[in-house]
Short mmCIF file of C-alpha atoms and ligand atoms in Angstrom, two decimals:
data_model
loop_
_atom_site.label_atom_id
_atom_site.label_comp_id
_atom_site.label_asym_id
_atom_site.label_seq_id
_atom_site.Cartn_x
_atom_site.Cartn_y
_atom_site.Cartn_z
CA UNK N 1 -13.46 -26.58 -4.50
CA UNK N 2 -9.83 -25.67 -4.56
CA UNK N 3 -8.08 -23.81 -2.68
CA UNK N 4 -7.64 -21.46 -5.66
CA UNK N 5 -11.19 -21.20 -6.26
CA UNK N 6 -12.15 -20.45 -2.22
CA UNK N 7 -9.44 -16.92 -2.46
CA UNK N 8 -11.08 -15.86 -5.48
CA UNK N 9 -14.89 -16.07 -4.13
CA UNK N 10 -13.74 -14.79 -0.83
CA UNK N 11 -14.93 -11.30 -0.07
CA UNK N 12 -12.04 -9.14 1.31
CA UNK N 13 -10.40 -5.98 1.56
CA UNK N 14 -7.37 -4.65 0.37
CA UNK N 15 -5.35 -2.32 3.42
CA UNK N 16 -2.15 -1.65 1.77
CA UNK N 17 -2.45 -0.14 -1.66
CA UNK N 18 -0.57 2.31 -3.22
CA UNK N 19 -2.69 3.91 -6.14
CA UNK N 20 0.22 4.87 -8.12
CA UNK N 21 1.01 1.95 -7.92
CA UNK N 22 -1.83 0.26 -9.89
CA UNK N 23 -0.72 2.05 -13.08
CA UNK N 24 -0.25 -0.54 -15.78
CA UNK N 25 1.82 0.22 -18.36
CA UNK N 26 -0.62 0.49 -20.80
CA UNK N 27 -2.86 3.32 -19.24
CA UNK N 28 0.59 4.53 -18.52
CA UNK N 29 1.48 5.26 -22.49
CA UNK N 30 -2.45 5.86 -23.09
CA UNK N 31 -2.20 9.11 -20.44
CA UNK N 32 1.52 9.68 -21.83
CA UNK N 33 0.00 10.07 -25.35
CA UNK N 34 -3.19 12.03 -23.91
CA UNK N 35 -1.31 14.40 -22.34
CA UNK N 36 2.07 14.79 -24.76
CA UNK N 37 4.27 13.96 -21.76
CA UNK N 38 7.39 11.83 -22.60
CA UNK N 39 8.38 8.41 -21.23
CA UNK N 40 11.53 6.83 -21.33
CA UNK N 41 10.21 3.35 -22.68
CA UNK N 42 8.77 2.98 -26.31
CA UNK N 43 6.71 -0.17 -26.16
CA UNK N 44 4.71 -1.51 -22.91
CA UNK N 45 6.95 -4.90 -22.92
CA UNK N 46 10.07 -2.02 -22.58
CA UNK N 47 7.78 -0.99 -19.46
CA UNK N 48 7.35 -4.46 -18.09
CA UNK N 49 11.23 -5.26 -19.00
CA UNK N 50 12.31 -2.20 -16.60
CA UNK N 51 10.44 -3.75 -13.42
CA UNK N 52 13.18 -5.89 -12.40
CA UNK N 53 14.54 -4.61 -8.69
CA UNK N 54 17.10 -5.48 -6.13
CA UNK N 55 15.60 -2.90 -3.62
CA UNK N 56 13.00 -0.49 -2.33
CA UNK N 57 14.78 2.72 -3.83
CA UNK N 58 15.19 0.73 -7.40
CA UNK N 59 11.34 0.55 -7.42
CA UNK N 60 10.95 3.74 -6.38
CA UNK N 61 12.90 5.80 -8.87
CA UNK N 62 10.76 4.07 -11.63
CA UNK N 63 7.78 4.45 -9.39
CA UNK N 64 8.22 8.13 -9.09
CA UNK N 65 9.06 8.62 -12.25
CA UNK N 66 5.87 6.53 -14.35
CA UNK N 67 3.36 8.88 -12.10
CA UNK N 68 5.09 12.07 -14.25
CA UNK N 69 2.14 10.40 -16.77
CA UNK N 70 -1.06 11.88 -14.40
CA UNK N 71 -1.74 15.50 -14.74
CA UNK N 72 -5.49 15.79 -14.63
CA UNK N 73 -8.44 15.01 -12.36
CA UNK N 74 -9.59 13.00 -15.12
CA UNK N 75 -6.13 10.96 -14.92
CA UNK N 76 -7.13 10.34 -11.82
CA UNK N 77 -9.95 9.35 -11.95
CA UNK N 78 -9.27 7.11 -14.85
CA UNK N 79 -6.29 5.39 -12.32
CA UNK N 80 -8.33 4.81 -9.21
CA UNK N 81 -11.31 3.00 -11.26
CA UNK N 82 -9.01 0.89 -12.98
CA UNK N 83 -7.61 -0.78 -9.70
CA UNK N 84 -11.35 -0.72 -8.35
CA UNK N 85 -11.89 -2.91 -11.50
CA UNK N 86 -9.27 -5.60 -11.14
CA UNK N 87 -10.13 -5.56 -7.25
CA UNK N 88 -13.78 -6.29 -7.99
CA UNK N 89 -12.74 -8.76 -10.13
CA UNK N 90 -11.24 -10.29 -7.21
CA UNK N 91 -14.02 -10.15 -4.66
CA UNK N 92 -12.57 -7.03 -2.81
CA UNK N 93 -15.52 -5.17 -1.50
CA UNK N 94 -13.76 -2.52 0.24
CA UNK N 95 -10.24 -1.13 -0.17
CA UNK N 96 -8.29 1.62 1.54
CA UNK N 97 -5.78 3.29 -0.92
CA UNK N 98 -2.84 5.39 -0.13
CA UNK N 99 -2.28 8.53 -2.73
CA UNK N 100 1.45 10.47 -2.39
CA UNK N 101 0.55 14.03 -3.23
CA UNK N 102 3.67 15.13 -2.58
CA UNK N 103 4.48 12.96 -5.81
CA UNK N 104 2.13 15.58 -7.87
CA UNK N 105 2.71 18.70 -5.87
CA UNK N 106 6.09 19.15 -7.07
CA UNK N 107 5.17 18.73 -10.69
CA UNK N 108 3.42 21.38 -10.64
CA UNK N 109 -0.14 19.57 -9.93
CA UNK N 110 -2.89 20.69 -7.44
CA UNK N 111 -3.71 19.33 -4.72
CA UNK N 112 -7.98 19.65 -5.52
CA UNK N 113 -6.86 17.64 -9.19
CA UNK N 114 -5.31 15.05 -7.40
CA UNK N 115 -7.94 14.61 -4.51
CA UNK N 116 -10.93 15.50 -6.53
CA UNK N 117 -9.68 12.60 -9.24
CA UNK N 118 -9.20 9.92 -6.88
CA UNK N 119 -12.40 10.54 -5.09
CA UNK N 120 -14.56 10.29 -8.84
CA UNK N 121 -12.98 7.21 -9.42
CA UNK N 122 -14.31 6.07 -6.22
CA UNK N 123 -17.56 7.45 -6.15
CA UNK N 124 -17.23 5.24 -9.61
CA UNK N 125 -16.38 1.71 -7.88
CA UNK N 126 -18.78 2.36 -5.20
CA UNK N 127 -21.66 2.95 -7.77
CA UNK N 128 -20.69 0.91 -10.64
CA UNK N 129 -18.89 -2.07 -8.75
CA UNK N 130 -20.45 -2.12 -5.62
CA UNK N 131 -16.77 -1.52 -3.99
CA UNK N 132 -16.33 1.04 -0.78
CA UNK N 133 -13.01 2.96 -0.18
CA UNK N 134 -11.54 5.22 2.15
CA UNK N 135 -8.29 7.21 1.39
CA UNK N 136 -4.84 7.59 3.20
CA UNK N 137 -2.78 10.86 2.43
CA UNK N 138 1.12 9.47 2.62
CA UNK N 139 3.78 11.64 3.55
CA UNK N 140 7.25 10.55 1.54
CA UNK N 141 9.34 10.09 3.88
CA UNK N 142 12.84 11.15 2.30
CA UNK N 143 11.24 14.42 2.46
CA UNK N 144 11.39 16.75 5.55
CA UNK N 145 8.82 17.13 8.25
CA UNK N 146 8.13 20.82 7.03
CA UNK N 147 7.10 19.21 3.52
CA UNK N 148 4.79 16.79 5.58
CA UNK N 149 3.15 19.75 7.43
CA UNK N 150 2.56 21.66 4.00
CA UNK N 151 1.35 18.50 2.61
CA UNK N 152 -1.27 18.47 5.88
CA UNK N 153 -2.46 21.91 5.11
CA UNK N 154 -2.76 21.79 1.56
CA UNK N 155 -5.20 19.00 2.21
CA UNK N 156 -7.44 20.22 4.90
CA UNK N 157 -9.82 21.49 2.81
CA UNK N 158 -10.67 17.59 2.28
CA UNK N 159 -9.99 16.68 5.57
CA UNK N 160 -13.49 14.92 5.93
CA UNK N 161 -12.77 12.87 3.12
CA UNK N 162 -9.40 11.19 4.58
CA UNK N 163 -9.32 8.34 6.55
CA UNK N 164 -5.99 8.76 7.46
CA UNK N 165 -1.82 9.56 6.90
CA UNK N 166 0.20 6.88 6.33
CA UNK N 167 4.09 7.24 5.95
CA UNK N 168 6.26 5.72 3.16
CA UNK N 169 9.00 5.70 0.53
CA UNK N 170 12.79 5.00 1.20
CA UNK N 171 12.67 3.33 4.75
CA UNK N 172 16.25 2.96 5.83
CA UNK N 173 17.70 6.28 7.16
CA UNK N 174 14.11 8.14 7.86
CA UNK N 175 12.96 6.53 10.68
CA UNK N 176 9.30 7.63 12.19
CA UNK N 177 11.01 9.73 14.65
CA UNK N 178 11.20 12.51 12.19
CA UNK N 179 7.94 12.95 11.28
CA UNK N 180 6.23 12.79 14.86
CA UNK N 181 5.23 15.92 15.00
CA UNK N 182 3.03 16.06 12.20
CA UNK N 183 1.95 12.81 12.95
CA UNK N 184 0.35 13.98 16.24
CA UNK N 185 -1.49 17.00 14.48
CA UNK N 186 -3.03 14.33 11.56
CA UNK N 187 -4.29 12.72 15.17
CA UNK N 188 -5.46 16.07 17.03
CA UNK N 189 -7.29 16.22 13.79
CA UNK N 190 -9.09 13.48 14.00
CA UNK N 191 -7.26 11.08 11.60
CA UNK N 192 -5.99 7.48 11.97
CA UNK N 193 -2.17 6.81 11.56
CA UNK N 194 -0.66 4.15 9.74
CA UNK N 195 3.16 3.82 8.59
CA UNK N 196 5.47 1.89 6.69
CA UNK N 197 7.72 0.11 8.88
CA UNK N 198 9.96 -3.11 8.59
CA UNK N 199 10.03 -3.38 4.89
CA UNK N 200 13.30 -2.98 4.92
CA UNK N 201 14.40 -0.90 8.08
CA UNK N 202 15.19 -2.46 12.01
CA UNK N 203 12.30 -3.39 14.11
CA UNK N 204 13.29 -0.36 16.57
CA UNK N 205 11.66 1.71 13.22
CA UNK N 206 8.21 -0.44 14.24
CA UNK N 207 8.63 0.57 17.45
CA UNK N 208 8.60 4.08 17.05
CA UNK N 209 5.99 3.73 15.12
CA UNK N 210 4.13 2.44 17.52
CA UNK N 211 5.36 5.07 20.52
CA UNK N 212 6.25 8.29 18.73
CA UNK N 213 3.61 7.78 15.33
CA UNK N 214 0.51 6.16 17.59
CA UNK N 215 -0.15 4.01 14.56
CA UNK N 216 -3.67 2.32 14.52
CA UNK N 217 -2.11 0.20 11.75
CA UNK N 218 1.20 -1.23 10.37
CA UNK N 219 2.16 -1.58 6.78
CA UNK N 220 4.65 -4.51 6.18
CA UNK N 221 6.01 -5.03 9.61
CA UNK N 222 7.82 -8.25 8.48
CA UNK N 223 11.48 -7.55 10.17
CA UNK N 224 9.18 -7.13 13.93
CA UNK N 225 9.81 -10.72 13.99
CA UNK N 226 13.55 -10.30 14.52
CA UNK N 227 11.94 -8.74 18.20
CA UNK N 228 10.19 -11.44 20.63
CA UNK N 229 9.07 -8.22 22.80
CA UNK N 230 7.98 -6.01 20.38
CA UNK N 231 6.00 -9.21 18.29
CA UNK N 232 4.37 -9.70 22.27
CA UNK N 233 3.10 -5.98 21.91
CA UNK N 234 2.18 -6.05 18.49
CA UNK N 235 -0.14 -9.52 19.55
CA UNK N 236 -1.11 -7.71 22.85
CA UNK N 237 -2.65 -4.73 20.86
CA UNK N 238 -4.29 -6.84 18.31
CA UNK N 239 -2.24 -4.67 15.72
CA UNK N 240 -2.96 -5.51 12.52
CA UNK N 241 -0.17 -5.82 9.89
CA UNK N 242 -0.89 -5.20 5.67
CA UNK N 243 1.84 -7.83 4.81
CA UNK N 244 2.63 -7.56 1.12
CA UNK N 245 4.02 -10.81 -0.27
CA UNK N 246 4.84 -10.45 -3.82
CA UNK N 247 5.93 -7.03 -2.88
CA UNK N 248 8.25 -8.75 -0.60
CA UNK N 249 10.19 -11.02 -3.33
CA UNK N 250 10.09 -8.40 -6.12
CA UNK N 251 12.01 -5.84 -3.92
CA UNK N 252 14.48 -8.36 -2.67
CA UNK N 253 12.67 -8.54 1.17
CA UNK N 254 12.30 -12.35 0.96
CA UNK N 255 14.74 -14.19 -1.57
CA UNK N 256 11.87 -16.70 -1.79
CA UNK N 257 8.22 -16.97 -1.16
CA UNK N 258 8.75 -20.37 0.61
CA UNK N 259 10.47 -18.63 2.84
CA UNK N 260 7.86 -15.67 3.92
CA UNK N 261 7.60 -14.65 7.28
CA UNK N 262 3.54 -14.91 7.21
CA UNK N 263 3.61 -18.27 8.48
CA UNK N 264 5.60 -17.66 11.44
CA UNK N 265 3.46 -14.63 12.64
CA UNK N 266 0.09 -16.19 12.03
CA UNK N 267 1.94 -19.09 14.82
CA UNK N 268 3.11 -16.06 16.93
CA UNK N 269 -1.06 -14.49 16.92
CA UNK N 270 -0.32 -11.63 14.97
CA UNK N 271 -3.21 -10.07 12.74
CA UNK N 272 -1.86 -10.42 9.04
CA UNK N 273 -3.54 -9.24 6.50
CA UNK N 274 -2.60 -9.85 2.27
CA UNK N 275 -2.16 -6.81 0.08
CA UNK N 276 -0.91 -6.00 -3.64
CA UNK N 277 1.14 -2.96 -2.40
CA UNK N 278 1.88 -1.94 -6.18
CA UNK N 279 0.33 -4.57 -7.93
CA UNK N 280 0.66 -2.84 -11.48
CA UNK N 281 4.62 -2.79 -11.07
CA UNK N 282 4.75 -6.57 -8.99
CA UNK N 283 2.88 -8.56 -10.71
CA UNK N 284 -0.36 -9.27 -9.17
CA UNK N 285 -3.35 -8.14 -7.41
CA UNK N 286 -5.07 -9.35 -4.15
CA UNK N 287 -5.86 -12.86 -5.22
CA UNK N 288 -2.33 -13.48 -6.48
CA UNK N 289 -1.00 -12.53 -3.42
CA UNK N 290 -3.21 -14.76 -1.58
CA UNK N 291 -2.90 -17.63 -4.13
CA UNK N 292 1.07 -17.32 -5.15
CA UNK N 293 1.93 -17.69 -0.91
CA UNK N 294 -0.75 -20.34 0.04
CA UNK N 295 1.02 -22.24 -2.87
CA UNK N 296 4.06 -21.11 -1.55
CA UNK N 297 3.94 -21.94 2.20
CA UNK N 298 1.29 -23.97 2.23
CA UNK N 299 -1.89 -22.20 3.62
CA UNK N 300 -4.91 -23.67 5.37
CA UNK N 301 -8.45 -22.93 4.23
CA UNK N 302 -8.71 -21.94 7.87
CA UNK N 303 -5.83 -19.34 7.36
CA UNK N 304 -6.76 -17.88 4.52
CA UNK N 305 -10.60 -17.41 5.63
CA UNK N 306 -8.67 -15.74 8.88
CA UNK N 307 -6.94 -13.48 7.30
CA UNK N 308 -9.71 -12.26 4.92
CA UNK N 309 -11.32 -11.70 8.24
CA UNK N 310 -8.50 -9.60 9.68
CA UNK N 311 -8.92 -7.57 6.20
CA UNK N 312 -12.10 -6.42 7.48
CA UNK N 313 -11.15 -6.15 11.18
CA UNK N 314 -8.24 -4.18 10.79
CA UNK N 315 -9.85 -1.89 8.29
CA UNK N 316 -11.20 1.66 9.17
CA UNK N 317 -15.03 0.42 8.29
CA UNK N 318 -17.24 0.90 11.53
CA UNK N 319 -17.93 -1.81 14.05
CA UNK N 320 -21.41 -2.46 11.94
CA UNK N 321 -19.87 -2.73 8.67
CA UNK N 322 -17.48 -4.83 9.52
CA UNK N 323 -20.08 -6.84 11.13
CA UNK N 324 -21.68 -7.15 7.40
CA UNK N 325 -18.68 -8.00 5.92
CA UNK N 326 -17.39 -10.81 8.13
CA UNK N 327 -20.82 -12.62 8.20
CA UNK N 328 -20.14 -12.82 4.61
CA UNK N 329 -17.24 -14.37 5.02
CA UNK N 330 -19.08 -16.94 7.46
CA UNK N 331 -21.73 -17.53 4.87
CA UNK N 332 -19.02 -18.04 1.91
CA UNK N 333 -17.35 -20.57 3.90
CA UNK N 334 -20.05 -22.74 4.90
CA UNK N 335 -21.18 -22.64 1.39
CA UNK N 336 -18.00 -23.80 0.26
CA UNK N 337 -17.39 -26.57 3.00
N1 ADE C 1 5.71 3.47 -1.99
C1 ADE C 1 5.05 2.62 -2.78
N2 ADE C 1 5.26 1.36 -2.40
C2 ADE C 1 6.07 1.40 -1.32
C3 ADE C 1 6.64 0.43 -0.47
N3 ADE C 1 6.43 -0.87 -0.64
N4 ADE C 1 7.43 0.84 0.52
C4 ADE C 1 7.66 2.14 0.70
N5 ADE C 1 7.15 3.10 -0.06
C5 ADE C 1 6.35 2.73 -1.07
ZN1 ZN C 2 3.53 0.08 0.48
#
């Protein structure tokens, strides 16, 4: 079997997933028609045309502006089981998806339409695709802490139906220190904390994270390696990392996937994971990622079996699922030997 063939039949899960982010260009002009709301493109190849970006904030101002499309639950809805469809169709079995409400909230839409949609669509993949899902409320981080603490409130109403807060958005110039407040009441509420950190800001951001955010979990993380201490704490606390590769050379991060830092911290003991980040907007889902670096930087069977395993270590399943899940991964792989 090929090394091609062994991603796709691997069961994983997806950690770092922005669901805003799934939104193809063609649901994008269906909802634009639906819902008479005006886009700046006329054709989806105009869409696809636009997606070329020399930085975080280029891909963000695009980003922010396609989700002007979801008004709805029903958008929502419609959104979430679309990516639960292409990651089915890659052998995710679980997947634990960011939303930015804030991103809605100042359009004018409700908080209830945007969790209520989201949480259809996965009630959807869980039923009809046999995929689980847990959901991360972001805060955007060029906003202010006050906006984050508004943001908490207007959610606790669904409270039991978050995982977690994540942080994200324009990296350089917000560092985690700004939002630790509201990070520690997400955690005297009972919620794991993840953050964006290293995309594109100093490793002294992941360390914050890591002292002022108590993250259980850190997205991107790829500039920690400019840091032998803080890459010794990051092993020491078995932290696991939702590294992002074609993210990575569509936003400039890596000017090459040859030259991706995954290698290096799979040799340093760090636990990588592979995620899509905003697969509708970098060209690929899961399995690309997986398949476009292994090609790239030359992957092991071994590796990649490792870090489908870390997928399901690092996620926010309990100890017993996980358990399920990773023996699955052990059967797959002797199968395929
Ligand atoms: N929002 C969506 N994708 C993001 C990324 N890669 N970094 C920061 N904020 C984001
Ligand atoms: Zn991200």
């Amino acid at each position: 079997m090929s090394l091609d063939a062994y991603i796709a039949g691997l069961p994983k899960a997806e950690l770092h997933l922005h669901i805003e982010g799934s939104l193809e260009p063609e649901l994008m002009f269906e909802l634009a028609r639906r819902n008479g709301v005006t886009i700046p493109y006329d054709s989806v190849e105009a869409v696809r045309a636009a997606y070329d970006f020399s930085n975080l904030q280029d891909f963000l101002d695009i980003y922010y502006a396609g989700a002007a499309v979801l008004l709805h639950r029903k958008d929502f809805e419609d959104l979430a089981f679309a990516y639960f469809q292409r990651a089915a169709a890659d052998n995710v079995r679980h997947a634990e998806i960011f939303f930015d409400p804030q991103t809605h909230t100042e359009r004018g839409v409700a908080m209830a339409t945007v969790i209520e949609g989201l949480l259809d669509g996965m009630r959807r993949a869980e039923s009809e695709l046999g995929v689980s899902s847990k959901l991360i409320l972001c805060f955007l981080r060029h906003l202010d802490e006050d906006a984050a603490f508004a943001t908490l409130k207007a959610a606790e109403p669904w409270l039991d139906k978050l995982a977690g807060v994540g942080l994200d958005s324009s990296e350089v110039g917000h560092p985690p220190s700004k939002f630790q407040r509201v990070f520690n009441a997400a955690g005297a509420l009972g919620l794991k904390r993840v953050a964006h950190a290293g995309e594109e800001g100093p490793p002294a951001y992941v360390a914050e994270a890591l002292d002022l955010l108590h993250i259980d979990r850190l997205d991107h993380g790829n500039r920690s390696l400019e840091d032998a201490g803080l890459v010794a704490r990051l092993k020491a606390s078995q932290m696991t990392l939702t590294v992002c590769p074609l993210s990575n050379l569509k936003l400039c991060v890596v000017d090459d996937l040859k030259g991706h830092p995954v290698p290096e911290m799979l040799r340093q003991g760090l636990h990588v994971t592979l995620n899509s980040d905003d697969p509708a907007y970098f060209g690929g889902y899961v399995n690309d990622n997986y398949r476009r670096l292994a090609e790239a930087v030359g992957l092991t069977r071994d590796q990649v079996t490792t870090i489908a395993r870390n997928s399901f270590e690092g996620s926010f399943l309990t100890a017993a699922e996980k358990t399920v899940h990773i023996a699955e991964i052990a059967a797959y792989s002797a199968r395929s030997a």
